[in-house]
Coordinates of C-alpha atoms in Angstrom, one line a residue:
M1 CA -35.8 55.3 112.8
D2 CA -34.9 53.3 109.7
R3 CA -36.1 55.2 106.6
S4 CA -34.0 53.2 104.2
R5 CA -35.7 52.1 101.0
T6 CA -35.5 48.4 102.1
A7 CA -37.2 49.1 105.5
V8 CA -39.9 51.2 103.9
A9 CA -40.5 48.6 101.2
R10 CA -40.9 45.9 103.8
V11 CA -43.5 48.0 105.8
L12 CA -45.4 48.8 102.6
G13 CA -45.4 45.1 101.6
E14 CA -46.9 44.3 105.0
I15 CA -49.7 46.8 104.5
E16 CA -50.3 45.5 101.0
K17 CA -50.6 41.9 102.2
L18 CA -53.3 43.1 104.6
G19 CA -55.2 44.4 101.6
L20 CA -55.1 48.0 102.7
I21 CA -53.0 49.3 99.7
D22 CA -52.5 47.8 96.3
A23 CA -49.2 47.3 94.3
A24 CA -49.5 50.6 92.5
E25 CA -50.0 52.6 95.8
H26 CA -47.1 50.7 97.3
S27 CA -44.9 51.9 94.4
E28 CA -46.3 55.4 94.6
V29 CA -45.4 55.8 98.3
L30 CA -42.0 54.3 97.8
S31 CA -41.3 56.6 94.8
V32 CA -41.7 59.7 97.1
L33 CA -38.4 58.7 98.8
S34 CA -36.5 58.4 95.5
D35 CA -33.8 60.9 94.5
D36 CA -35.6 61.3 91.2
F37 CA -39.0 62.2 92.8
P38 CA -40.1 65.5 91.2
F39 CA -40.3 67.2 94.6
A40 CA -37.2 65.5 96.2
A41 CA -35.9 68.9 97.3
A42 CA -38.9 69.3 99.6
V43 CA -38.8 65.7 100.8
R44 CA -35.3 66.2 102.1
H45 CA -36.8 68.5 104.7
T46 CA -39.4 66.1 106.0
D47 CA -39.8 64.6 109.4
S48 CA -42.2 62.0 108.1
V49 CA -44.3 60.9 105.2
H50 CA -47.8 59.5 105.5
A51 CA -50.3 57.7 103.3
H52 CA -53.9 58.6 104.0
I53 CA -56.2 55.7 103.1
K54 CA -59.9 55.8 102.9
V55 CA -61.7 52.7 104.2
E56 CA -65.3 51.7 104.6
D57 CA -65.1 51.2 108.4
V58 CA -62.1 52.1 110.6
D59 CA -63.4 49.7 113.3
A60 CA -63.2 46.8 110.8
L61 CA -59.4 47.3 110.2
P62 CA -57.1 44.4 111.2
H63 CA -55.9 46.4 114.2
Q64 CA -54.4 43.3 116.0
D65 CA -52.3 42.6 112.9
L66 CA -51.1 46.1 112.6
V67 CA -50.1 46.2 116.2
A68 CA -48.4 42.8 115.9
L69 CA -46.3 44.3 113.1
G70 CA -45.0 46.9 115.6
H71 CA -47.1 49.8 114.3
R72 CA -48.3 52.2 117.0
P73 CA -51.9 53.6 116.9
E74 CA -52.2 57.3 117.5
N75 CA -54.9 60.0 117.7
A76 CA -57.7 57.4 117.4
E77 CA -61.2 59.0 117.0
P78 CA -64.4 57.7 115.6
G79 CA -63.7 57.1 111.9
Y80 CA -60.0 57.9 112.1
V81 CA -56.8 56.3 113.3
K82 CA -53.1 56.9 112.5
Y83 CA -50.6 54.0 112.7
A84 CA -47.0 55.2 113.1
T85 CA -44.1 53.0 112.0
L86 CA -40.4 53.0 112.8
T87 CA -39.6 54.0 109.3
G88 CA -41.1 57.5 109.5
V89 CA -43.6 56.4 106.8
H90 CA -47.0 56.4 108.6
F91 CA -50.5 55.3 107.7
I92 CA -53.7 57.2 108.3
F93 CA -57.0 55.4 107.9
S94 CA -60.3 57.2 107.8
S95 CA -64.0 56.6 106.9
I96 CA -65.0 60.2 107.5
P97 CA -65.0 63.1 105.0
I98 CA -61.5 64.6 104.7
A99 CA -61.6 66.0 101.1
Q100 CA -63.9 68.2 99.0
D101 CA -64.3 65.2 96.8
D102 CA -66.3 63.5 99.6
S103 CA -69.1 66.0 99.4
I104 CA -69.3 66.4 95.6
P105 CA -71.6 63.7 94.1
G106 CA -69.7 61.7 91.5
A107 CA -66.3 63.1 92.4
V108 CA -65.1 59.9 94.1
T109 CA -65.3 56.7 92.1
L110 CA -62.5 54.6 93.5
P111 CA -63.5 51.5 95.5
K112 CA -62.3 51.4 99.1
P113 CA -59.8 51.0 100.4
F114 CA -57.9 53.5 98.3
M115 CA -55.1 56.0 99.0
D116 CA -56.6 59.5 99.1
H117 CA -53.2 61.3 99.2
I118 CA -49.6 61.2 100.3
G119 CA -48.5 63.7 102.9
I120 CA -45.1 65.2 103.2
D121 CA -44.7 66.5 106.8
M122 CA -42.4 69.4 106.9
R123 CA -42.5 70.0 110.7
D124 CA -39.2 71.9 111.1
E125 CA -39.9 75.6 111.1
S126 CA -36.4 76.7 110.1
D127 CA -35.9 79.3 107.3
T128 CA -34.4 76.6 105.1
T129 CA -37.4 74.3 105.5
R130 CA -39.8 77.3 104.9
E131 CA -37.9 78.1 101.7
A132 CA -38.2 74.5 100.5
F133 CA -41.9 74.6 101.3
D134 CA -42.5 77.8 99.4
A135 CA -40.5 76.5 96.4
V136 CA -43.1 73.8 95.9
V137 CA -45.3 76.3 94.1
D138 CA -42.7 77.2 91.5
R139 CA -41.6 73.6 91.1
A140 CA -45.2 72.5 90.4
G141 CA -45.4 75.2 87.7
E142 CA -42.1 73.9 86.1
L143 CA -43.6 70.4 86.0
R144 CA -47.0 71.6 84.9
W145 CA -48.6 70.0 88.0
R146 CA -51.7 71.7 89.2
E147 CA -51.3 73.3 92.7
V148 CA -53.6 74.6 95.4
T149 CA -52.4 76.5 98.4
Q150 CA -54.1 76.6 101.8
D151 CA -52.8 79.6 103.6
G152 CA -52.3 79.1 107.3
P153 CA -53.3 78.3 109.8
V154 CA -54.8 75.2 108.3
H155 CA -57.0 73.2 110.7
C156 CA -58.1 69.6 110.7
C157 CA -60.5 69.6 113.6
H158 CA -58.3 69.6 116.7
T159 CA -55.0 69.9 114.8
R160 CA -53.3 72.8 113.1
V161 CA -50.3 73.5 110.8
Q162 CA -49.0 76.8 109.4
G163 CA -49.9 76.1 105.8
K164 CA -50.3 73.5 103.0
H165 CA -49.5 73.1 99.3
W166 CA -51.4 70.4 97.4
V167 CA -50.1 69.3 94.0
Y168 CA -51.8 67.2 91.3
P169 CA -50.0 65.7 88.3
P170 CA -50.9 66.5 84.7
E171 CA -52.6 63.9 82.6
G172 CA -50.3 61.3 81.2
W173 CA -47.8 61.4 84.1
P174 CA -46.1 58.0 84.5
G175 CA -47.7 55.9 87.1
R176 CA -50.9 56.4 89.0
R177 CA -50.3 59.5 91.0
R178 CA -52.6 60.6 93.9
P179 CA -52.7 64.2 95.3
I180 CA -49.6 65.1 97.3
E181 CA -49.8 67.3 100.4
F182 CA -46.9 69.4 101.7
A183 CA -47.7 70.5 105.2
F184 CA -45.4 73.1 106.9
G185 CA -45.0 73.7 110.6
T186 CA -45.3 72.0 113.9
L187 CA -48.5 69.9 114.3
S188 CA -50.4 71.6 117.1
V189 CA -53.0 69.5 118.9
F190 CA -56.0 71.0 120.8
E191 CA -58.5 69.6 123.2
K192 CA -61.4 71.0 121.3
T193 CA -62.3 70.9 117.6
M194 CA -61.3 73.9 115.5
G195 CA -63.1 73.0 112.2
C196 CA -61.8 71.2 109.2
D197 CA -60.0 72.6 106.1
L198 CA -60.8 69.8 103.6
R199 CA -58.3 68.6 101.0
P200 CA -59.1 70.6 97.9
I201 CA -60.3 68.7 94.9
D202 CA -58.0 68.6 91.9
P203 CA -58.6 71.9 90.1
G204 CA -58.4 70.0 86.8
H205 CA -61.3 67.7 87.9
E206 CA -64.4 68.2 85.7
L207 CA -66.5 68.6 88.9
A208 CA -64.1 71.1 90.6
P209 CA -65.6 74.5 91.5
R210 CA -64.7 77.1 89.0
Q211 CA -62.2 79.8 89.8
G212 CA -63.7 82.3 92.3
T213 CA -66.2 79.8 93.8
G214 CA -64.1 78.9 96.9
A215 CA -62.1 76.0 95.6
C216 CA -60.1 75.7 98.8
G217 CA -63.1 76.3 101.1
A218 CA -63.4 79.8 102.5
A219 CA -63.9 78.6 106.0
P220 CA -63.3 75.4 108.0
Q221 CA -66.1 72.8 107.7
P222 CA -67.8 71.0 110.6
C223 CA -66.0 67.8 111.6
A224 CA -67.4 64.4 111.0
G225 CA -67.6 61.5 113.4
A226 CA -69.4 60.8 116.6
G227 CA -70.0 64.0 118.5
G228 CA -68.4 66.1 115.8
A229 CA -64.9 64.9 116.8
E230 CA -62.2 64.1 114.3
A231 CA -58.4 63.7 114.5
G232 CA -56.4 65.7 112.0
A233 CA -56.0 64.5 108.4
S234 CA -52.4 65.6 108.4

């Protein structure tokens, strides 16, 4: 695995040339790997990073081009596919609901394709990684980023992790910043669907449910896609 800045920038450039991310999203993903990234202490404990990109139609993606670039398709389901790269920075493409925003009229206004969020995959379950994961909450408070915790287990249809923290930047933060997901624990994969814990909407969004109305979703939601099947959004 080559997670050097040069290698990651090359892969991001390839995805940008295919029209699947724009220049701002390219820079945003690359910034996550910088030493001055606000949550760099957590990123040091990652196994991988992913960009989750919403598209109109997963079947219409340039799959042959992605494979020709050496990217490996994984967990493909109707409306969902993950492309793993040799850099440890992966790409998830979906056309199914994966966020609360998707079910709130007027909450999503970005034209597709757009990056829904960046994921920080903290798969190692050691005490030190758990401490780094737990520290995300206090770090978000220091930075005045909004934060939502999904206590584990967190399901995304047939996958499960132990827990997630989601952080959202304050207004005026430099650069265009999408929600960032910190997922802790081994990614468990099941043969049957387990329900979906959708990405919480930014608590600062004008359409976000008010406190006490289930901002994180009290229970997993039904999965979208043919036959109700969906791969995990993590």
